[in-house]
Amino acid sequence: MKIAIGNDHAGPEYKKAIVKMLEAQGHEVINYGTDTFDSVDYPDFGHKVAQDVADKKVDFGIVVCGSGNGIAMTANKHQNVRCALCWTKEISVLARQHNDANVISIPARYTAIPQAVEMVEAFLSTDFEGGRHANRVNKIACS
């Protein structure tokens, strides 16, 4: 799988752990995030990840910021991007099963690194259920 990841200054350690896990599993990772704790603007990284997902250059996206909200809002501005803010493994599974989410947003200040890695693993290994959920997902995008 090809995955884009982006983060602001709240997420360098999260990104490092997630990328390590992804690469160990044989995934190709495109890194758009910062590697320092110096203050940066999350939209700069969220837009790059979301654009790659929208353009189908990658299979999935991962974004990380302090609350997970700002970068999720940024990603969701792109057509055909469904970015889900997740704080537990169960939420990340439901985001895929029911919402066909293609980007996961992680709140670095409210989750632990092992929890974030577990959420990403669950997110990437869960399929969209389709069925009754497909009709709902088809109503999400604005024309």
PDB file of N, CA, C and O in Angstrom, residues 47-102:
ATOM      1  N   HIS A  47      -3.253  19.574   3.725  1.00  0.00           N
ATOM      2  CA  HIS A  47      -3.626  19.719   2.311  1.00  0.00           C
ATOM      3  C   HIS A  47      -2.822  18.789   1.410  1.00  0.00           C
ATOM      4  O   HIS A  47      -3.355  18.208   0.467  1.00  0.00           O
ATOM      5  N   LYS A  48      -1.536  18.621   1.693  1.00  0.00           N
ATOM      6  CA  LYS A  48      -0.692  17.768   0.849  1.00  0.00           C
ATOM      7  C   LYS A  48      -1.146  16.310   0.923  1.00  0.00           C
ATOM      8  O   LYS A  48      -1.238  15.629  -0.104  1.00  0.00           O
ATOM      9  N   VAL A  49      -1.433  15.838   2.125  1.00  0.00           N
ATOM     10  CA  VAL A  49      -1.911  14.455   2.288  1.00  0.00           C
ATOM     11  C   VAL A  49      -3.252  14.282   1.584  1.00  0.00           C
ATOM     12  O   VAL A  49      -3.448  13.349   0.805  1.00  0.00           O
ATOM     13  N   ALA A  50      -4.173  15.193   1.845  1.00  0.00           N
ATOM     14  CA  ALA A  50      -5.517  15.089   1.267  1.00  0.00           C
ATOM     15  C   ALA A  50      -5.486  15.170  -0.254  1.00  0.00           C
ATOM     16  O   ALA A  50      -6.238  14.452  -0.932  1.00  0.00           O
ATOM     17  N   GLN A  51      -4.624  16.005  -0.809  1.00  0.00           N
ATOM     18  CA  GLN A  51      -4.548  16.115  -2.264  1.00  0.00           C
ATOM     19  C   GLN A  51      -4.072  14.814  -2.881  1.00  0.00           C
ATOM     20  O   GLN A  51      -4.577  14.382  -3.916  1.00  0.00           O
ATOM     21  N   ASP A  52      -3.100  14.162  -2.236  1.00  0.00           N
ATOM     22  CA  ASP A  52      -2.632  12.865  -2.738  1.00  0.00           C
ATOM     23  C   ASP A  52      -3.750  11.819  -2.689  1.00  0.00           C
ATOM     24  O   ASP A  52      -3.876  11.004  -3.596  1.00  0.00           O
ATOM     25  N   VAL A  53      -4.553  11.850  -1.641  1.00  0.00           N
ATOM     26  CA  VAL A  53      -5.676  10.912  -1.538  1.00  0.00           C
ATOM     27  C   VAL A  53      -6.716  11.239  -2.610  1.00  0.00           C
ATOM     28  O   VAL A  53      -7.187  10.351  -3.320  1.00  0.00           O
ATOM     29  N   ALA A  54      -7.052  12.514  -2.748  1.00  0.00           N
ATOM     30  CA  ALA A  54      -8.045  12.931  -3.745  1.00  0.00           C
ATOM     31  C   ALA A  54      -7.603  12.585  -5.164  1.00  0.00           C
ATOM     32  O   ALA A  54      -8.423  12.188  -5.990  1.00  0.00           O
ATOM     33  N   ASP A  55      -6.317  12.720  -5.426  1.00  0.00           N
ATOM     34  CA  ASP A  55      -5.775  12.428  -6.760  1.00  0.00           C
ATOM     35  C   ASP A  55      -5.464  10.950  -6.962  1.00  0.00           C
ATOM     36  O   ASP A  55      -4.946  10.570  -8.019  1.00  0.00           O
ATOM     37  N   LYS A  56      -5.736  10.144  -5.936  1.00  0.00           N
ATOM     38  CA  LYS A  56      -5.485   8.694  -5.972  1.00  0.00           C
ATOM     39  C   LYS A  56      -4.010   8.353  -6.202  1.00  0.00           C
ATOM     40  O   LYS A  56      -3.680   7.318  -6.771  1.00  0.00           O
ATOM     41  N   LYS A  57      -3.133   9.230  -5.726  1.00  0.00           N
ATOM     42  CA  LYS A  57      -1.697   8.951  -5.769  1.00  0.00           C
ATOM     43  C   LYS A  57      -1.304   7.997  -4.643  1.00  0.00           C
ATOM     44  O   LYS A  57      -0.245   7.388  -4.690  1.00  0.00           O
ATOM     45  N   VAL A  58      -2.153   7.953  -3.609  1.00  0.00           N
ATOM     46  CA  VAL A  58      -1.941   7.059  -2.474  1.00  0.00           C
ATOM     47  C   VAL A  58      -3.244   6.340  -2.167  1.00  0.00           C
ATOM     48  O   VAL A  58      -4.326   6.780  -2.569  1.00  0.00           O
ATOM     49  N   ASP A  59      -3.132   5.248  -1.415  1.00  0.00           N
ATOM     50  CA  ASP A  59      -4.318   4.490  -1.022  1.00  0.00           C
ATOM     51  C   ASP A  59      -5.012   5.111   0.187  1.00  0.00           C
ATOM     52  O   ASP A  59      -6.243   5.123   0.269  1.00  0.00           O
ATOM     53  N   PHE A  60      -4.226   5.603   1.127  1.00  0.00           N
ATOM     54  CA  PHE A  60      -4.756   6.182   2.358  1.00  0.00           C
ATOM     55  C   PHE A  60      -3.882   7.327   2.826  1.00  0.00           C
ATOM     56  O   PHE A  60      -2.723   7.448   2.423  1.00  0.00           O
ATOM     57  N   GLY A  61      -4.451   8.137   3.730  1.00  0.00           N
ATOM     58  CA  GLY A  61      -3.704   9.216   4.354  1.00  0.00           C
ATOM     59  C   GLY A  61      -3.795   9.134   5.863  1.00  0.00           C
ATOM     60  O   GLY A  61      -4.764   8.602   6.410  1.00  0.00           O
ATOM     61  N   ILE A  62      -2.772   9.663   6.510  1.00  0.00           N
ATOM     62  CA  ILE A  62      -2.714   9.763   7.967  1.00  0.00           C
ATOM     63  C   ILE A  62      -2.305  11.190   8.290  1.00  0.00           C
ATOM     64  O   ILE A  62      -1.314  11.694   7.736  1.00  0.00           O
ATOM     65  N   VAL A  63      -3.053  11.843   9.170  1.00  0.00           N
ATOM     66  CA  VAL A  63      -2.707  13.200   9.584  1.00  0.00           C
ATOM     67  C   VAL A  63      -2.708  13.272  11.109  1.00  0.00           C
ATOM     68  O   VAL A  63      -3.487  12.584  11.773  1.00  0.00           O
ATOM     69  N   VAL A  64      -1.819  14.113  11.636  1.00  0.00           N
ATOM     70  CA  VAL A  64      -1.664  14.232  13.083  1.00  0.00           C
ATOM     71  C   VAL A  64      -1.480  15.702  13.433  1.00  0.00           C
ATOM     72  O   VAL A  64      -0.652  16.396  12.841  1.00  0.00           O
ATOM     73  N   CYS A  65      -2.264  16.159  14.405  1.00  0.00           N
ATOM     74  CA  CYS A  65      -2.024  17.469  15.012  1.00  0.00           C
ATOM     75  C   CYS A  65      -2.425  17.359  16.481  1.00  0.00           C
ATOM     76  O   CYS A  65      -2.798  16.282  16.942  1.00  0.00           O
ATOM     77  N   GLY A  66      -2.347  18.440  17.214  1.00  0.00           N
ATOM     78  CA  GLY A  66      -2.607  18.391  18.654  1.00  0.00           C
ATOM     79  C   GLY A  66      -3.950  17.802  19.021  1.00  0.00           C
ATOM     80  O   GLY A  66      -4.044  16.817  19.755  1.00  0.00           O
ATOM     81  N   SER A  67      -5.023  18.382  18.504  1.00  0.00           N
ATOM     82  CA  SER A  67      -6.371  17.882  18.797  1.00  0.00           C
ATOM     83  C   SER A  67      -6.882  16.942  17.722  1.00  0.00           C
ATOM     84  O   SER A  67      -7.879  16.262  17.919  1.00  0.00           O
ATOM     85  N   GLY A  68      -6.235  16.949  16.572  1.00  0.00           N
ATOM     86  CA  GLY A  68      -6.707  16.168  15.426  1.00  0.00           C
ATOM     87  C   GLY A  68      -7.805  16.868  14.651  1.00  0.00           C
ATOM     88  O   GLY A  68      -8.097  16.492  13.514  1.00  0.00           O
ATOM     89  N   ASN A  69      -8.395  17.885  15.238  1.00  0.00           N
ATOM     90  CA  ASN A  69      -9.524  18.565  14.599  1.00  0.00           C
ATOM     91  C   ASN A  69      -9.127  19.450  13.432  1.00  0.00           C
ATOM     92  O   ASN A  69      -9.694  19.341  12.346  1.00  0.00           O
ATOM     93  N   GLY A  70      -8.186  20.334  13.633  1.00  0.00           N
ATOM     94  CA  GLY A  70      -7.813  21.282  12.581  1.00  0.00           C
ATOM     95  C   GLY A  70      -7.326  20.608  11.318  1.00  0.00           C
ATOM     96  O   GLY A  70      -7.738  20.959  10.209  1.00  0.00           O
ATOM     97  N   ILE A  71      -6.485  19.615  11.481  1.00  0.00           N
ATOM     98  CA  ILE A  71      -5.935  18.933  10.309  1.00  0.00           C
ATOM     99  C   ILE A  71      -7.002  18.067   9.630  1.00  0.00           C
ATOM    100  O   ILE A  71      -6.997  17.917   8.418  1.00  0.00           O
ATOM    101  N   ALA A  72      -7.958  17.539  10.416  1.00  0.00           N
ATOM    102  CA  ALA A  72      -9.081  16.793   9.832  1.00  0.00           C
ATOM    103  C   ALA A  72      -9.987  17.732   9.032  1.00  0.00           C
ATOM    104  O   ALA A  72     -10.433  17.390   7.932  1.00  0.00           O
ATOM    105  N   MET A  73     -10.269  18.896   9.587  1.00  0.00           N
ATOM    106  CA  MET A  73     -11.089  19.877   8.868  1.00  0.00           C
ATOM    107  C   MET A  73     -10.422  20.270   7.560  1.00  0.00           C
ATOM    108  O   MET A  73     -11.087  20.404   6.531  1.00  0.00           O
ATOM    109  N   THR A  74      -9.114  20.449   7.597  1.00  0.00           N
ATOM    110  CA  THR A  74      -8.356  20.792   6.397  1.00  0.00           C
ATOM    111  C   THR A  74      -8.489  19.691   5.350  1.00  0.00           C
ATOM    112  O   THR A  74      -8.812  19.952   4.193  1.00  0.00           O
ATOM    113  N   ALA A  75      -8.228  18.471   5.759  1.00  0.00           N
ATOM    114  CA  ALA A  75      -8.287  17.341   4.818  1.00  0.00           C
ATOM    115  C   ALA A  75      -9.674  17.201   4.212  1.00  0.00           C
ATOM    116  O   ALA A  75      -9.807  16.914   3.014  1.00  0.00           O
ATOM    117  N   ASN A  76     -10.694  17.411   5.004  1.00  0.00           N
ATOM    118  CA  ASN A  76     -12.064  17.220   4.533  1.00  0.00           C
ATOM    119  C   ASN A  76     -12.545  18.301   3.564  1.00  0.00           C
ATOM    120  O   ASN A  76     -13.641  18.186   3.018  1.00  0.00           O
ATOM    121  N   LYS A  77     -11.743  19.297   3.310  1.00  0.00           N
ATOM    122  CA  LYS A  77     -12.084  20.302   2.302  1.00  0.00           C
ATOM    123  C   LYS A  77     -11.893  19.755   0.885  1.00  0.00           C
ATOM    124  O   LYS A  77     -12.383  20.330  -0.074  1.00  0.00           O
ATOM    125  N   HIS A  78     -11.184  18.653   0.756  1.00  0.00           N
ATOM    126  CA  HIS A  78     -10.878  18.078  -0.554  1.00  0.00           C
ATOM    127  C   HIS A  78     -11.965  17.097  -0.974  1.00  0.00           C
ATOM    128  O   HIS A  78     -12.425  16.287  -0.167  1.00  0.00           O
ATOM    129  N   GLN A  79     -12.353  17.179  -2.256  1.00  0.00           N
ATOM    130  CA  GLN A  79     -13.346  16.248  -2.800  1.00  0.00           C
ATOM    131  C   GLN A  79     -12.862  14.810  -2.655  1.00  0.00           C
ATOM    132  O   GLN A  79     -11.683  14.526  -2.863  1.00  0.00           O
ATOM    133  N   ASN A  80     -13.779  13.941  -2.342  1.00  0.00           N
ATOM    134  CA  ASN A  80     -13.529  12.504  -2.228  1.00  0.00           C
ATOM    135  C   ASN A  80     -12.588  12.127  -1.094  1.00  0.00           C
ATOM    136  O   ASN A  80     -12.069  11.018  -1.072  1.00  0.00           O
ATOM    137  N   VAL A  81     -12.371  13.038  -0.171  1.00  0.00           N
ATOM    138  CA  VAL A  81     -11.614  12.725   1.043  1.00  0.00           C
ATOM    139  C   VAL A  81     -12.599  12.637   2.194  1.00  0.00           C
ATOM    140  O   VAL A  81     -13.448  13.509   2.368  1.00  0.00           O
ATOM    141  N   ARG A  82     -12.504  11.549   2.926  1.00  0.00           N
ATOM    142  CA  ARG A  82     -13.324  11.342   4.120  1.00  0.00           C
ATOM    143  C   ARG A  82     -12.362  11.085   5.271  1.00  0.00           C
ATOM    144  O   ARG A  82     -11.921   9.957   5.496  1.00  0.00           O
ATOM    145  N   CYS A  83     -12.024  12.159   5.958  1.00  0.00           N
ATOM    146  CA  CYS A  83     -11.058  12.101   7.052  1.00  0.00           C
ATOM    147  C   CYS A  83     -11.805  11.959   8.370  1.00  0.00           C
ATOM    148  O   CYS A  83     -12.676  12.760   8.694  1.00  0.00           O
ATOM    149  N   ALA A  84     -11.450  10.913   9.120  1.00  0.00           N
ATOM    150  CA  ALA A  84     -12.106  10.626  10.397  1.00  0.00           C
ATOM    151  C   ALA A  84     -11.165  10.907  11.554  1.00  0.00           C
ATOM    152  O   ALA A  84     -10.040  10.409  11.587  1.00  0.00           O
ATOM    153  N   LEU A  85     -11.630  11.706  12.494  1.00  0.00           N
ATOM    154  CA  LEU A  85     -10.901  11.955  13.734  1.00  0.00           C
ATOM    155  C   LEU A  85     -11.111  10.751  14.643  1.00  0.00           C
ATOM    156  O   LEU A  85     -12.246  10.427  15.013  1.00  0.00           O
ATOM    157  N   CYS A  86     -10.033  10.069  14.986  1.00  0.00           N
ATOM    158  CA  CYS A  86     -10.126   8.833  15.767  1.00  0.00           C
ATOM    159  C   CYS A  86      -9.301   8.943  17.043  1.00  0.00           C
ATOM    160  O   CYS A  86      -8.198   9.479  17.031  1.00  0.00           O
ATOM    161  N   TRP A  87      -9.855   8.427  18.120  1.00  0.00           N
ATOM    162  CA  TRP A  87      -9.144   8.442  19.398  1.00  0.00           C
ATOM    163  C   TRP A  87      -9.112   7.066  20.056  1.00  0.00           C
ATOM    164  O   TRP A  87      -8.495   6.891  21.089  1.00  0.00           O
ATOM    165  N   THR A  88      -9.757   6.072  19.438  1.00  0.00           N
ATOM    166  CA  THR A  88      -9.671   4.689  19.910  1.00  0.00           C
ATOM    167  C   THR A  88      -9.599   3.763  18.694  1.00  0.00           C
ATOM    168  O   THR A  88      -9.995   4.140  17.584  1.00  0.00           O
ATOM    169  N   LYS A  89      -9.144   2.559  18.942  1.00  0.00           N
ATOM    170  CA  LYS A  89      -9.091   1.551  17.885  1.00  0.00           C
ATOM    171  C   LYS A  89     -10.491   1.286  17.331  1.00  0.00           C
ATOM    172  O   LYS A  89     -10.690   1.160  16.120  1.00  0.00           O
ATOM    173  N   GLU A  90     -11.471   1.228  18.221  1.00  0.00           N
ATOM    174  CA  GLU A  90     -12.842   0.933  17.804  1.00  0.00           C
ATOM    175  C   GLU A  90     -13.397   2.008  16.877  1.00  0.00           C
ATOM    176  O   GLU A  90     -14.083   1.704  15.894  1.00  0.00           O
ATOM    177  N   ILE A  91     -13.104   3.265  17.174  1.00  0.00           N
ATOM    178  CA  ILE A  91     -13.560   4.359  16.311  1.00  0.00           C
ATOM    179  C   ILE A  91     -12.886   4.270  14.941  1.00  0.00           C
ATOM    180  O   ILE A  91     -13.520   4.480  13.913  1.00  0.00           O
ATOM    181  N   SER A  92     -11.597   3.918  14.916  1.00  0.00           N
ATOM    182  CA  SER A  92     -10.904   3.819  13.629  1.00  0.00           C
ATOM    183  C   SER A  92     -11.468   2.683  12.777  1.00  0.00           C
ATOM    184  O   SER A  92     -11.582   2.814  11.559  1.00  0.00           O
ATOM    185  N   VAL A  93     -11.858   1.591  13.412  1.00  0.00           N
ATOM    186  CA  VAL A  93     -12.478   0.475  12.682  1.00  0.00           C
ATOM    187  C   VAL A  93     -13.832   0.906  12.121  1.00  0.00           C
ATOM    188  O   VAL A  93     -14.134   0.674  10.945  1.00  0.00           O
ATOM    189  N   LEU A  94     -14.648   1.552  12.917  1.00  0.00           N
ATOM    190  CA  LEU A  94     -15.965   2.005  12.447  1.00  0.00           C
ATOM    191  C   LEU A  94     -15.847   3.062  11.349  1.00  0.00           C
ATOM    192  O   LEU A  94     -16.678   3.104  10.433  1.00  0.00           O
ATOM    193  N   ALA A  95     -14.826   3.893  11.429  1.00  0.00           N
ATOM    194  CA  ALA A  95     -14.625   4.903  10.384  1.00  0.00           C
ATOM    195  C   ALA A  95     -14.419   4.246   9.025  1.00  0.00           C
ATOM    196  O   ALA A  95     -14.890   4.748   8.009  1.00  0.00           O
ATOM    197  N   ARG A  96     -13.737   3.127   9.012  1.00  0.00           N
ATOM    198  CA  ARG A  96     -13.537   2.388   7.755  1.00  0.00           C
ATOM    199  C   ARG A  96     -14.791   1.600   7.391  1.00  0.00           C
ATOM    200  O   ARG A  96     -15.272   1.673   6.266  1.00  0.00           O
ATOM    201  N   GLN A  97     -15.319   0.825   8.342  1.00  0.00           N
ATOM    202  CA  GLN A  97     -16.461  -0.055   8.058  1.00  0.00           C
ATOM    203  C   GLN A  97     -17.693   0.714   7.611  1.00  0.00           C
ATOM    204  O   GLN A  97     -18.352   0.330   6.655  1.00  0.00           O
ATOM    205  N   HIS A  98     -18.024   1.782   8.306  1.00  0.00           N
ATOM    206  CA  HIS A  98     -19.288   2.479   8.074  1.00  0.00           C
ATOM    207  C   HIS A  98     -19.168   3.730   7.218  1.00  0.00           C
ATOM    208  O   HIS A  98     -20.144   4.132   6.589  1.00  0.00           O
ATOM    209  N   ASN A  99     -18.000   4.377   7.228  1.00  0.00           N
ATOM    210  CA  ASN A  99     -17.864   5.666   6.553  1.00  0.00           C
ATOM    211  C   ASN A  99     -16.895   5.648   5.383  1.00  0.00           C
ATOM    212  O   ASN A  99     -16.705   6.668   4.730  1.00  0.00           O
ATOM    213  N   ASP A 100     -16.270   4.513   5.138  1.00  0.00           N
ATOM    214  CA  ASP A 100     -15.278   4.390   4.065  1.00  0.00           C
ATOM    215  C   ASP A 100     -14.242   5.510   4.153  1.00  0.00           C
ATOM    216  O   ASP A 100     -13.832   6.090   3.146  1.00  0.00           O
ATOM    217  N   ALA A 101     -13.833   5.831   5.387  1.00  0.00           N
ATOM    218  CA  ALA A 101     -12.821   6.865   5.591  1.00  0.00           C
ATOM    219  C   ALA A 101     -11.541   6.467   4.866  1.00  0.00           C
ATOM    220  O   ALA A 101     -11.153   5.303   4.866  1.00  0.00           O
ATOM    221  N   ASN A 102     -10.915   7.452   4.245  1.00  0.00           N
ATOM    222  CA  ASN A 102      -9.656   7.183   3.548  1.00  0.00           C
ATOM    223  C   ASN A 102      -8.489   7.965   4.144  1.00  0.00           C
ATOM    224  O   ASN A 102      -7.355   7.853   3.692  1.00  0.00           O
TER     225      ASN A 102
END
